[in-house]
Amino acid sequence: MLIPDVLCEIFKYLDDRDEIVGSRTFRSLHACLLVNRRWCESAVSILWSNPFHRCHKRGGKALVQILLNCLNNEERQDLLEDGIYLPFNKSDTPIFDYPNFLKNLDYYQMILFVRSWCSLLDDTSDQYVVAILRSLLRLFADRSASLSSLTIRSAGLDDDKFMLLASPEVSTLIRPVKHLTISCYFPKDNLLTVLAKNCRNLVS
């Protein structure tokens, strides 16, 4: 029986192969989910290492909902104070601690998916979008997600949502980043200052 570390290396190869050949369905890894519990755990850790990149736009709402289902009662209460009620059904409790698997974050794509999810509330106002973004970033930080890469890009979005990355609450999430990609302009310099302070492990 293959040990988990070996399985992960094999699955990473399958993942890289799908990326090279241009497959965005990730069928190879999805098939591995159905073999047994051990294979499922190893495949899930890779599929959820870069969820916002893997997920098609139409699946963005479901992705955000799964992550919100990972919130505990206290975290849900924080959102309730922001006017967002998340009904809790025990059957919705995730099988895995998905936030812990996050390694690569495309923050712009995350913003788009959160905005899409907020349309379910019939309100895509910045107040709700910012509240959800803040909650998810805290979730990633609290669940010990260790980012390897962070991509920050913008297509005319205001920088307030990006400034959430400068919050001390998410500094532990940002600190391990080795690959930082920024392709936008920020009127406020504070974010770049915080990134420069926290991202001390960058490699060229």
Coordinates of C-alpha atoms in Angstrom, one line a residue, residues 2 26 40 50 52 60-61 67 71 82-84 89 102 107 135 140 145 147 156 164-165 175 181 184 187 191 199:
L2 CA 1.4 3.4 -1.0
F26 CA -9.1 17.5 -13.7
C40 CA -9.5 10.6 -1.6
N50 CA -5.6 26.1 -5.7
F52 CA -10.1 29.5 -7.2
G60 CA -17.7 29.8 -8.0
K61 CA -20.9 30.1 -5.9
L67 CA -15.8 27.3 2.4
L71 CA -17.0 28.4 9.5
D82 CA -22.6 42.2 9.3
G83 CA -26.2 41.3 8.2
I84 CA -25.4 38.0 6.6
N89 CA -27.5 22.2 8.5
L102 CA -4.9 26.2 0.4
Y107 CA -7.2 36.9 -4.9
S135 CA -14.4 36.1 6.9
F140 CA -7.7 30.5 5.9
A145 CA -3.3 27.4 5.6
L147 CA 0.3 29.9 1.1
G156 CA -10.8 48.2 -12.3
L164 CA -8.0 43.3 3.5
L165 CA -4.8 41.5 2.8
R175 CA 4.0 35.3 5.7
T181 CA 2.5 38.2 -8.5
C184 CA -2.3 46.1 -10.9
P187 CA -3.5 54.2 -5.1
L191 CA -0.7 47.2 1.0
C199 CA 6.6 38.3 2.6

